[in-house]
């Protein structure tokens, strides 16, 4: 587990015993403000289970040196103690939260059921389960995309989420281009609402669809037809692929006749906190970029191979779109214009480097076609400079290309393959080192909590699982699992950052349909702690405490389709156990 510096004045070398000397009442007083943190959804019988006793900065000073807390796990229904052990610690989480932490590993408890963790003389955790819990996380996280569908009426009996047919005129070309005059209507309905707003973005849709496809491809046993209770359940196709197809079909509609792909579709003004069908402003198709064209090409090429066993015609269509996009890219340098006036009612998603996107597209096209043209492009990049290997994001999704080259490109160049493998392993090693320095196991140090930090934590979990796939290392898998624990409750705010999951989930996400309807959309991962406030909801540089469960705080409390994608991926790994 995490390696932590021992706390200055306190001994971390206490030998066993329950250390019950002194008044329990006094200790309880000292522990006011302390909390016992668990994954609020729970634990799989076969996976590691950790509970953390956390004392915020300034509250640990009164603890008697040598005190060793005892953790009990009790059955929720009858209060029976079923596990008891001494907590390790204290240790100080110097580089992330400043908290003083004790921890207990109750992995040996495997009996399914509902439990509470309690410290003798101290705090109790919320109830949690031991059981096939990661399937529940996967279900909620994957199903949320259905509830984000645009251009269709939703009336979901499972969640109560509903809205009338929305955005059925999407959309109108904003500026003249070689194919369409401004004001031409393009049929570009469908797709997913990106986040708490109603904009639709190729940048995030393509990267999201690709990660969902990758989750299915690596962990097919975690997915099934009928699993997500979709309109397409029962059609013989795994529901996750049906949902991805909803996004991919919209990407087709965003492709220009010459193969280039438009950037986004949104209105000129941000809608108020209204229902989607109330957002009746005219919406526009914004200009093409090469990063969008490359990202769509990569996602389509992945779809071509992954859909082939289920729907050969769809797979062929995806490949044709990808190859046409590539032909545009091959003939064009970077086109990456994001004029400020294009962002009056939508996010910029201003990816200013398309080399990583082109690399990824070349890999996926080469994997599915085996054509030399694509490998030549990869080989040229290997000579002139490979894109950075980083957690998958809409800025740089190249890690997907790295992984697919080394795992699916058997006919590749051994020297290139070796370099890519080395970077994948180095990337995981770097993430793991940061994880080891973090008391909460979140591989993000103080000062580095940026917008979407929860997504970053899970995307780093994905990098650990990529490396684990190449060279199995249980500690990497465990560190990936710690990211699920972190976003589901093992954090300084004792918060589950996924709507509808756990005992303390976001209740006021920045989400227009939730706000306007009063009905929660479950399974949405919110952005989480952010050192850089854009609203008055938080103060700057609060590290993992820089989060506010208020509707206004779009910089900490808004979900997004690309946040949920690595959540689905990591949950799928553990749901497939
Ligand atoms: Ca299905
Ligand atoms: Ca890029």
Coordinates of C-alpha atoms and ligand atoms in Angstrom, one line a residue:
X1 CA 0.0 0.0 0.0
X2 CA 1.0 3.6 0.0
X3 CA 4.3 4.4 1.5
X4 CA 3.9 7.3 3.9
X5 CA 6.1 9.4 6.1
X6 CA 5.5 8.7 9.8
X7 CA 4.0 11.5 11.7
X8 CA 6.6 13.6 13.6
X9 CA 5.7 13.3 17.2
X10 CA 3.7 10.2 17.1
X11 CA 5.2 6.8 17.2
X12 CA 4.4 4.5 14.3
X13 CA 6.1 1.5 16.0
X14 CA 3.4 0.5 18.5
X15 CA 3.3 -3.2 19.0
X16 CA -0.2 -4.6 18.7
X17 CA -2.7 -4.6 21.5
X18 CA -5.9 -2.7 21.5
X19 CA -4.3 0.3 23.4
X20 CA -7.3 0.7 25.5
X21 CA -5.5 2.5 28.3
X22 CA -7.2 5.9 28.9
X23 CA -10.8 6.8 28.7
X24 CA -12.7 5.8 25.6
X25 CA -14.8 8.8 26.1
X26 CA -11.7 11.0 26.0
X27 CA -10.5 9.3 22.9
X28 CA -13.9 9.7 21.3
X29 CA -13.7 13.4 21.9
X30 CA -10.3 13.5 20.4
X31 CA -11.7 11.8 17.4
X32 CA -14.4 14.4 16.8
X33 CA -13.9 15.3 13.2
X34 CA -12.2 12.0 12.4
X35 CA -13.9 9.9 9.8
X36 CA -13.8 6.3 8.7
X37 CA -13.7 6.1 5.0
X38 CA -14.8 3.2 2.8
X39 CA -15.8 2.6 -0.7
X40 CA -19.4 3.4 -0.2
X41 CA -20.6 1.0 -2.8
X42 CA -18.5 -1.7 -1.4
X43 CA -16.0 -4.4 -2.3
X44 CA -15.9 -7.6 -4.3
X45 CA -15.3 -10.7 -2.2
X46 CA -12.0 -11.4 -4.1
X47 CA -10.5 -7.9 -4.2
X48 CA -8.5 -6.0 -1.6
X49 CA -10.5 -4.1 1.0
X50 CA -9.2 -1.1 2.9
X51 CA -10.8 1.2 5.4
X52 CA -9.1 4.5 6.3
X53 CA -9.4 6.5 9.5
X54 CA -8.7 10.1 8.5
X55 CA -8.0 13.0 10.8
X56 CA -7.9 16.4 9.1
X57 CA -4.9 18.7 9.6
X58 CA -4.9 20.1 13.1
X59 CA -7.1 17.4 14.6
X60 CA -4.5 14.7 15.2
X61 CA -2.4 16.7 17.7
X62 CA -4.2 15.5 20.8
X63 CA -3.8 11.8 20.0
X64 CA -1.8 10.0 22.6
X65 CA 1.5 8.8 21.2
X66 CA 1.3 5.1 20.5
X67 CA -2.4 5.0 20.3
X68 CA -3.4 2.2 17.9
X69 CA -7.0 2.3 16.8
X70 CA -8.9 -0.9 16.4
X71 CA -11.2 -1.4 13.4
X72 CA -14.3 -3.6 13.6
X73 CA -16.4 -4.6 10.7
X74 CA -20.0 -5.3 11.9
X75 CA -22.9 -6.8 10.0
X76 CA -25.4 -4.2 9.2
X77 CA -28.5 -6.2 10.1
X78 CA -27.6 -7.6 13.5
X79 CA -24.5 -5.6 14.6
X80 CA -22.4 -8.7 14.9
X81 CA -18.6 -8.1 14.8
X82 CA -17.3 -10.2 12.0
X83 CA -13.8 -8.9 11.7
X84 CA -11.5 -7.0 14.0
X85 CA -8.0 -5.8 13.6
X86 CA -5.5 -3.1 14.5
X87 CA -5.1 -0.2 12.1
X88 CA -1.7 0.6 10.8
X89 CA -0.4 4.1 11.2
X90 CA -0.3 6.9 11.8
X91 CA 1.0 8.3 8.7
X92 CA 0.8 11.8 7.3
X93 CA -0.5 12.3 3.8
X94 CA 2.0 15.2 3.2
X95 CA 1.8 15.5 -0.5
X96 CA -1.9 15.4 -1.1
X97 CA -4.3 16.2 1.8
X98 CA -2.2 16.9 4.9
X99 CA -4.4 14.4 6.8
X100 CA -3.2 11.9 9.4
X101 CA -4.3 8.4 8.4
X102 CA -4.6 5.0 9.8
X103 CA -5.6 2.1 7.7
X104 CA -6.9 -1.4 8.0
X105 CA -6.9 -4.2 5.4
X106 CA -9.9 -6.4 5.8
X107 CA -9.5 -8.3 2.6
X108 CA -9.9 -11.6 4.5
X109 CA -13.6 -10.8 5.0
X110 CA -15.3 -12.3 1.9
X111 CA -18.8 -13.2 3.0
X112 CA -21.3 -11.3 0.9
X113 CA -23.6 -9.0 2.8
X114 CA -23.9 -5.5 4.1
X115 CA -21.5 -4.1 6.7
X116 CA -20.4 -1.0 8.6
X117 CA -16.8 -0.3 9.6
X118 CA -16.3 1.3 13.0
X119 CA -13.3 2.4 15.0
X120 CA -13.6 1.3 18.7
X121 CA -14.3 4.6 20.5
X122 CA -14.4 6.4 17.2
X123 CA -16.4 7.0 14.1
X124 CA -18.5 4.6 12.0
X125 CA -18.6 4.4 8.3
X126 CA -21.7 4.4 6.1
X127 CA -23.1 1.0 5.2
X128 CA -21.4 -0.8 2.3
X129 CA -21.7 -4.1 0.6
X130 CA -19.4 -7.1 -0.1
X131 CA -20.6 -8.7 -3.3
X132 CA -20.5 -8.2 -7.1
X133 CA -20.5 -4.5 -6.6
X134 CA -18.4 -3.5 -9.5
X135 CA -21.1 -4.8 -11.8
X136 CA -23.4 -2.3 -10.2
X137 CA -20.9 0.5 -10.8
X138 CA -20.4 -0.6 -14.4
X139 CA -24.2 -0.7 -14.9
X140 CA -24.8 2.8 -13.6
X141 CA -21.8 4.3 -15.3
X142 CA -22.4 2.7 -18.7
X143 CA -26.2 3.2 -18.6
X144 CA -25.8 6.9 -18.0
X145 CA -25.0 7.4 -21.7
X146 CA -28.5 6.2 -22.6
X147 CA -29.8 9.0 -20.3
X148 CA -27.6 11.5 -22.1
X149 CA -28.9 10.7 -25.6
X150 CA -29.9 13.7 -27.6
X151 CA -32.6 13.9 -30.3
X152 CA -34.9 11.4 -28.8
X153 CA -37.6 11.3 -26.2
X154 CA -36.5 9.5 -23.0
X155 CA -39.0 8.0 -20.6
X156 CA -37.0 5.7 -18.4
X157 CA -39.0 3.6 -16.0
X158 CA -35.9 2.5 -14.1
X159 CA -34.7 5.9 -13.1
X160 CA -37.7 8.2 -13.7
X161 CA -35.5 10.3 -16.0
X162 CA -37.6 11.7 -18.8
X163 CA -37.7 14.4 -21.5
X164 CA -39.6 15.0 -24.7
X165 CA -38.0 14.8 -28.1
X166 CA -35.2 17.4 -28.1
X167 CA -32.9 19.2 -30.5
X168 CA -34.7 17.7 -33.5
X169 CA -33.4 20.4 -35.9
X170 CA -29.7 19.8 -35.2
X171 CA -28.1 21.6 -36.9
X172 CA -27.2 24.5 -39.3
X173 CA -23.8 25.1 -40.8
X174 CA -22.3 28.2 -39.1
X175 CA -19.9 29.5 -41.8
X176 CA -19.5 28.9 -45.5
X177 CA -17.2 26.1 -46.4
X178 CA -16.3 24.4 -49.7
X179 CA -19.4 22.2 -49.4
X180 CA -22.1 24.1 -47.7
X181 CA -23.3 27.7 -47.4
X182 CA -23.8 29.1 -43.9
X183 CA -27.3 28.3 -42.8
X184 CA -27.6 25.0 -44.7
X185 CA -29.3 22.4 -42.5
X186 CA -27.3 19.2 -42.0
X187 CA -29.0 16.2 -40.5
X188 CA -26.9 15.9 -37.4
X189 CA -29.4 14.9 -34.7
X190 CA -28.6 12.2 -32.2
X191 CA -25.4 11.7 -30.2
X192 CA -24.9 12.4 -26.5
X193 CA -25.3 15.6 -24.6
X194 CA -21.7 16.2 -23.6
X195 CA -22.1 17.1 -20.0
X196 CA -24.4 19.2 -17.9
X197 CA -25.0 21.3 -21.0
X198 CA -26.6 20.2 -24.3
X199 CA -23.6 20.8 -26.6
X200 CA -22.4 17.9 -28.7
X201 CA -18.7 17.6 -29.4
X202 CA -16.8 15.3 -31.8
X203 CA -13.7 15.7 -29.7
X204 CA -15.2 14.1 -26.6
X205 CA -17.6 11.8 -28.4
X206 CA -14.9 10.1 -30.3
X207 CA -12.5 9.6 -27.4
X208 CA -15.4 8.4 -25.2
X209 CA -16.7 5.9 -27.8
X210 CA -13.2 4.6 -28.2
X211 CA -12.7 4.0 -24.5
X212 CA -16.0 2.2 -24.2
X213 CA -15.1 0.1 -27.2
X214 CA -11.8 -0.7 -25.6
X215 CA -13.5 -1.7 -22.4
X216 CA -15.7 -4.1 -24.3
X217 CA -12.7 -5.4 -26.3
X218 CA -10.5 -6.1 -23.3
X219 CA -13.3 -7.3 -20.9
X220 CA -16.1 -8.8 -23.0
X221 CA -17.1 -11.0 -20.1
X222 CA -18.2 -7.9 -18.2
X223 CA -20.8 -7.0 -20.9
X224 CA -23.9 -8.7 -22.4
X225 CA -27.0 -8.1 -24.4
X226 CA -29.8 -7.1 -22.1
X227 CA -27.4 -5.8 -19.5
X228 CA -28.2 -2.1 -19.6
X229 CA -32.0 -2.2 -20.2
X230 CA -31.8 -0.1 -23.4
X231 CA -34.3 0.1 -26.3
X232 CA -31.7 -2.2 -28.0
X233 CA -31.7 -4.8 -25.3
X234 CA -32.5 -8.2 -26.8
X235 CA -31.1 -7.6 -30.2
X236 CA -28.2 -10.0 -29.8
X237 CA -25.6 -7.3 -29.6
X238 CA -23.9 -6.4 -26.2
X239 CA -25.7 -3.3 -25.0
X240 CA -22.5 -1.4 -24.5
X241 CA -21.9 -1.6 -28.3
X242 CA -25.5 -0.5 -28.9
X243 CA -24.8 2.6 -26.8
X244 CA -21.4 3.3 -28.5
X245 CA -23.2 3.0 -31.8
X246 CA -25.5 5.8 -30.8
X247 CA -22.4 8.0 -30.5
X248 CA -20.8 6.7 -33.7
X249 CA -23.8 7.2 -35.8
X250 CA -23.8 10.9 -34.8
X251 CA -20.1 11.1 -35.8
X252 CA -21.0 9.9 -39.3
X253 CA -23.4 12.8 -39.5
X254 CA -20.7 15.2 -38.6
X255 CA -18.4 14.2 -41.5
X256 CA -18.1 16.4 -44.6
X257 CA -18.2 14.9 -48.1
X258 CA -14.4 15.2 -48.3
X259 CA -13.8 13.2 -45.1
X260 CA -13.2 16.1 -42.8
X261 CA -15.1 16.2 -39.6
X262 CA -16.8 19.1 -37.9
X263 CA -15.8 20.1 -34.4
X264 CA -19.1 20.5 -32.5
X265 CA -22.8 21.3 -32.6
X266 CA -24.2 23.8 -30.2
X267 CA -26.2 27.0 -29.9
X268 CA -24.8 30.5 -29.8
X269 CA -25.9 31.0 -26.2
X270 CA -25.5 28.7 -23.2
X271 CA -29.0 27.5 -22.3
X272 CA -30.4 28.2 -18.9
X273 CA -31.0 25.4 -16.4
X274 CA -33.8 24.1 -18.6
X275 CA -34.9 20.8 -20.0
X276 CA -33.4 19.7 -23.3
X277 CA -36.7 20.1 -25.2
X278 CA -36.9 23.7 -24.0
X279 CA -33.6 24.5 -25.6
X280 CA -35.1 25.6 -28.9
X281 CA -32.5 28.1 -30.0
X282 CA -31.1 27.4 -33.5
X283 CA -28.0 25.2 -33.1
X284 CA -25.0 25.3 -35.4
X285 CA -22.4 22.9 -36.8
X286 CA -19.0 24.5 -36.2
X287 CA -16.1 24.4 -38.5
X288 CA -13.9 21.3 -39.2
X289 CA -10.6 20.5 -37.5
X290 CA -8.0 17.9 -38.2
X291 CA -7.9 16.7 -34.6
X292 CA -11.6 15.9 -34.7
X293 CA -11.1 14.3 -38.1
X294 CA -8.3 12.1 -36.7
X295 CA -10.2 11.2 -33.5
X296 CA -13.3 10.2 -35.5
X297 CA -11.2 8.1 -37.9
X298 CA -9.6 6.3 -34.9
X299 CA -12.9 5.6 -33.2
X300 CA -14.5 4.4 -36.5
X301 CA -11.5 2.1 -37.3
X302 CA -11.8 0.6 -33.8
X303 CA -15.6 0.1 -34.4
X304 CA -14.8 -1.5 -37.8
X305 CA -13.0 -4.4 -36.1
X306 CA -15.1 -4.6 -32.9
X307 CA -18.5 -4.5 -34.6
X308 CA -17.5 -6.9 -37.4
X309 CA -18.8 -10.1 -35.7
X310 CA -22.2 -8.4 -34.9
X311 CA -23.0 -6.2 -37.9
X312 CA -20.7 -6.5 -40.9
X313 CA -22.4 -3.7 -42.9
X314 CA -22.0 -1.3 -40.0
X315 CA -18.4 -2.3 -39.6
X316 CA -17.8 -1.6 -43.3
X317 CA -19.5 1.8 -43.1
X318 CA -17.3 2.7 -40.1
X319 CA -14.1 1.6 -42.0
X320 CA -15.1 3.6 -45.1
X321 CA -15.7 6.7 -43.0
X322 CA -12.4 6.2 -41.3
X323 CA -10.5 5.8 -44.5
X324 CA -12.1 8.8 -46.0
X325 CA -11.2 10.8 -43.0
X326 CA -7.6 9.6 -43.3
X327 CA -7.5 10.7 -47.0
X328 CA -8.4 14.2 -45.9
X329 CA -5.7 14.1 -43.2
X330 CA -3.1 12.8 -45.6
X331 CA -3.7 15.8 -47.8
X332 CA -3.9 18.4 -45.1
X333 CA -1.7 20.0 -42.5
X334 CA -3.1 20.9 -39.1
X335 CA -6.4 22.8 -39.2
X336 CA -7.0 23.8 -35.6
X337 CA -8.9 27.0 -35.5
X338 CA -10.9 27.9 -32.4
X339 CA -12.0 31.5 -32.8
X340 CA -13.3 33.0 -29.6
X341 CA -16.6 33.8 -31.2
X342 CA -17.3 30.1 -31.6
X343 CA -17.4 29.6 -27.9
X344 CA -20.3 31.9 -26.9
X345 CA -22.5 29.0 -26.0
X346 CA -20.3 26.0 -25.9
X347 CA -17.0 24.8 -24.7
X348 CA -13.9 25.3 -26.8
X349 CA -12.3 21.9 -26.5
X350 CA -9.4 23.5 -28.2
X351 CA -6.9 20.7 -28.8
X352 CA -4.1 22.5 -30.5
X353 CA -1.9 19.5 -31.5
X354 CA -3.3 16.9 -33.9
X355 CA -0.1 14.7 -34.1
X356 CA -1.2 12.5 -31.2
X357 CA -4.6 12.1 -32.8
X358 CA -3.2 11.3 -36.2
X359 CA -0.8 8.7 -34.6
X360 CA -3.8 7.0 -32.9
X361 CA -5.8 7.0 -36.1
X362 CA -2.9 5.5 -38.1
X363 CA -2.6 2.7 -35.6
X364 CA -6.2 1.8 -35.6
X365 CA -6.4 2.0 -39.4
X366 CA -3.3 -0.2 -39.7
X367 CA -4.6 -2.7 -37.2
X368 CA -7.9 -3.2 -39.1
X369 CA -6.6 -3.0 -42.6
X370 CA -2.9 -4.0 -42.4
X371 CA -2.1 -1.5 -45.1
X372 CA 1.4 -0.3 -45.4
X373 CA 0.4 3.4 -45.8
X374 CA -0.7 3.5 -42.2
X375 CA 2.3 1.7 -40.8
X376 CA 4.6 4.0 -42.9
X377 CA 3.0 6.9 -41.1
X378 CA 3.6 5.3 -37.7
X379 CA 7.2 4.5 -38.6
X380 CA 7.8 8.1 -39.7
X381 CA 6.5 9.3 -36.4
X382 CA 8.7 6.8 -34.6
X383 CA 11.7 8.4 -36.4
X384 CA 10.7 12.0 -35.9
X385 CA 9.0 11.9 -32.5
X386 CA 6.3 9.9 -31.0
X387 CA 3.4 11.6 -29.2
X388 CA 3.6 11.7 -25.4
X389 CA 2.2 8.7 -23.6
X390 CA -0.3 10.1 -21.1
X391 CA -3.6 9.3 -19.5
X392 CA -6.2 9.2 -22.3
X393 CA -7.9 12.5 -22.7
X394 CA -9.5 14.6 -25.4
X395 CA -6.3 16.5 -25.7
X396 CA -4.1 13.4 -26.2
X397 CA -5.6 10.0 -26.7
X398 CA -2.4 8.5 -28.1
X399 CA -2.2 5.9 -25.3
X400 CA -5.0 4.0 -27.0
X401 CA -2.8 3.9 -30.1
X402 CA 0.2 2.7 -28.1
X403 CA -1.7 -0.1 -26.5
X404 CA -3.4 -1.2 -29.7
X405 CA -0.2 -1.3 -31.6
X406 CA 1.6 -3.5 -29.1
X407 CA -1.4 -5.8 -28.4
X408 CA -3.1 -6.1 -31.8
X409 CA -0.3 -5.3 -34.3
X410 CA 1.4 -8.6 -34.5
X411 CA 3.0 -7.8 -37.8
X412 CA 4.5 -4.6 -36.6
X413 CA 8.0 -3.5 -36.4
X414 CA 9.7 -5.1 -33.4
X415 CA 11.8 -2.1 -32.6
X416 CA 8.8 0.2 -32.6
X417 CA 6.9 -2.2 -30.6
X418 CA 9.6 -2.4 -28.0
X419 CA 9.7 1.4 -27.7
X420 CA 6.0 1.6 -27.2
X421 CA 6.0 -1.2 -24.7
X422 CA 8.8 0.6 -22.8
X423 CA 6.7 3.8 -22.6
X424 CA 3.6 2.0 -21.5
X425 CA 5.6 0.4 -18.7
X426 CA 7.3 3.6 -17.8
X427 CA 4.0 5.4 -17.8
X428 CA 2.5 3.0 -15.3
X429 CA 5.6 3.1 -13.2
X430 CA 5.3 6.9 -13.0
X431 CA 1.7 6.7 -12.0
X432 CA 2.4 4.0 -9.4
X433 CA 5.1 6.1 -7.8
X434 CA 2.7 9.0 -7.3
X435 CA 0.1 6.6 -6.0
X436 CA 2.6 5.3 -3.4
X437 CA 3.2 8.9 -2.2
X438 CA -0.5 9.5 -1.7
X439 CA -2.3 8.6 1.5
X440 CA -5.6 8.2 -0.3
X441 CA -4.0 6.4 -3.2
X442 CA -5.0 9.1 -5.7
X443 CA -2.1 9.6 -8.1
X444 CA -2.5 13.4 -8.1
X445 CA -0.3 15.5 -5.7
X446 CA -1.3 18.8 -4.1
X447 CA -1.2 21.7 -6.5
X448 CA -2.1 19.4 -9.4
X449 CA -5.9 19.0 -9.0
X450 CA -7.1 20.3 -12.3
X451 CA -10.6 20.5 -13.9
X452 CA -11.7 16.9 -14.1
X453 CA -9.3 15.5 -11.5
X454 CA -11.6 12.5 -10.9
X455 CA -11.4 11.6 -14.6
X456 CA -7.6 12.0 -14.4
X457 CA -7.5 9.5 -11.4
X458 CA -9.4 6.9 -13.4
X459 CA -7.5 7.5 -16.6
X460 CA -4.4 6.9 -14.7
X461 CA -6.0 3.7 -13.4
X462 CA -6.5 2.8 -17.0
X463 CA -2.8 3.2 -17.7
X464 CA -2.0 0.9 -14.8
X465 CA -4.3 -1.7 -16.2
X466 CA -2.8 -1.3 -19.7
X467 CA 0.6 -2.2 -18.2
X468 CA -0.9 -4.9 -16.1
X469 CA -2.3 -6.4 -19.3
X470 CA 1.2 -6.6 -20.8
X471 CA 3.0 -7.7 -17.7
X472 CA 0.7 -8.7 -14.9
X473 CA 1.5 -7.0 -11.6
X474 CA -0.9 -7.3 -8.8
X475 CA 0.2 -4.0 -7.2
X476 CA -0.8 -2.2 -10.4
X477 CA -4.2 -3.8 -10.4
X478 CA -4.6 -2.9 -6.8
X479 CA -3.6 0.7 -7.5
X480 CA -6.2 0.9 -10.3
X481 CA -8.8 -0.4 -7.8
X482 CA -7.8 2.3 -5.4
X483 CA -9.1 4.8 -8.0
X484 CA -12.5 3.3 -7.8
X485 CA -12.2 3.4 -4.0
X486 CA -11.2 7.1 -4.2
X487 CA -14.0 8.3 -6.4
X488 CA -16.5 6.2 -4.4
X489 CA -15.7 7.5 -0.9
X490 CA -12.1 7.0 0.2
X491 CA -11.3 10.7 0.0
X492 CA -11.0 13.6 2.5
X493 CA -14.6 14.7 1.9
X494 CA -16.0 11.2 2.3
X495 CA -17.8 11.8 -1.0
X496 CA -18.9 9.4 -3.6
X497 CA -18.4 11.4 -6.8
X498 CA -20.8 9.3 -8.8
X499 CA -24.5 10.3 -8.8
X500 CA -26.8 7.7 -7.3
X501 CA -24.0 5.5 -5.9
X502 CA -23.0 5.3 -2.3
X503 CA -24.3 7.0 0.8
X504 CA -23.0 10.5 0.1
X505 CA -23.2 11.1 -3.7
X506 CA -23.4 14.4 -5.5
X507 CA -26.9 15.8 -4.9
X508 CA -26.7 19.0 -6.9
X509 CA -24.6 18.2 -10.0
X510 CA -24.3 20.9 -12.6
X511 CA -26.7 19.2 -15.0
X512 CA -29.5 21.0 -16.7
X513 CA -31.9 18.1 -16.9
X514 CA -31.4 17.2 -13.2
X515 CA -31.8 20.8 -12.1
X516 CA -34.9 21.4 -14.3
X517 CA -36.7 18.1 -13.6
X518 CA -35.6 17.4 -10.0
X519 CA -34.9 13.8 -11.1
X520 CA -31.4 12.5 -10.6
X521 CA -29.6 11.0 -13.5
X522 CA -27.6 8.2 -11.8
X523 CA -24.2 6.9 -12.7
X524 CA -22.5 10.3 -13.6
X525 CA -19.0 10.9 -12.5
X526 CA -18.5 14.6 -11.6
X527 CA -15.3 16.4 -12.3
X528 CA -14.2 16.6 -8.6
X529 CA -11.7 18.6 -6.7
X530 CA -10.1 21.5 -8.7
X531 CA -7.4 23.9 -7.5
X532 CA -8.5 26.6 -9.9
X533 CA -12.0 28.0 -9.1
X534 CA -14.1 29.6 -11.8
X535 CA -17.0 30.2 -9.5
X536 CA -17.3 31.3 -5.9
X537 CA -18.2 27.8 -4.8
X538 CA -14.7 26.8 -3.8
X539 CA -11.4 28.5 -2.8
X540 CA -8.2 28.0 -4.8
X541 CA -5.7 25.3 -4.0
X542 CA -7.7 23.2 -1.6
X543 CA -6.3 20.1 -3.1
X544 CA -8.6 17.1 -2.7
X545 CA -11.0 19.3 -0.7
X546 CA -11.6 21.7 -3.5
X547 CA -15.0 20.5 -4.4
X548 CA -18.5 21.8 -3.7
X549 CA -21.8 19.9 -4.2
X550 CA -23.6 22.9 -5.6
X551 CA -25.2 23.3 -9.0
X552 CA -23.3 26.4 -9.8
X553 CA -19.9 24.7 -9.5
X554 CA -19.4 23.5 -13.0
X555 CA -15.7 23.4 -12.4
X556 CA -16.1 20.7 -9.7
X557 CA -19.6 19.3 -9.9
X558 CA -20.4 18.8 -13.6
X559 CA -20.3 15.3 -15.2
X560 CA -19.1 14.7 -18.8
X561 CA -19.2 11.8 -21.2
X562 CA -15.5 11.6 -21.3
X563 CA -15.3 11.5 -17.4
X564 CA -17.5 8.4 -17.4
X565 CA -15.5 6.6 -20.0
X566 CA -12.5 5.6 -17.8
X567 CA -14.9 4.9 -15.0
X568 CA -16.6 2.3 -17.3
X569 CA -13.2 1.0 -18.3
X570 CA -11.8 0.5 -14.8
X571 CA -15.2 -0.8 -13.5
X572 CA -15.3 -3.3 -16.4
X573 CA -11.9 -4.7 -15.4
X574 CA -13.1 -5.4 -11.9
X575 CA -16.6 -6.5 -12.9
X576 CA -15.0 -9.1 -15.1
X577 CA -13.2 -10.8 -12.1
Ligands
LIG1 CA1 -28.3 -5.2 -27.2
LIG2 CA1 -4.3 16.2 -29.7

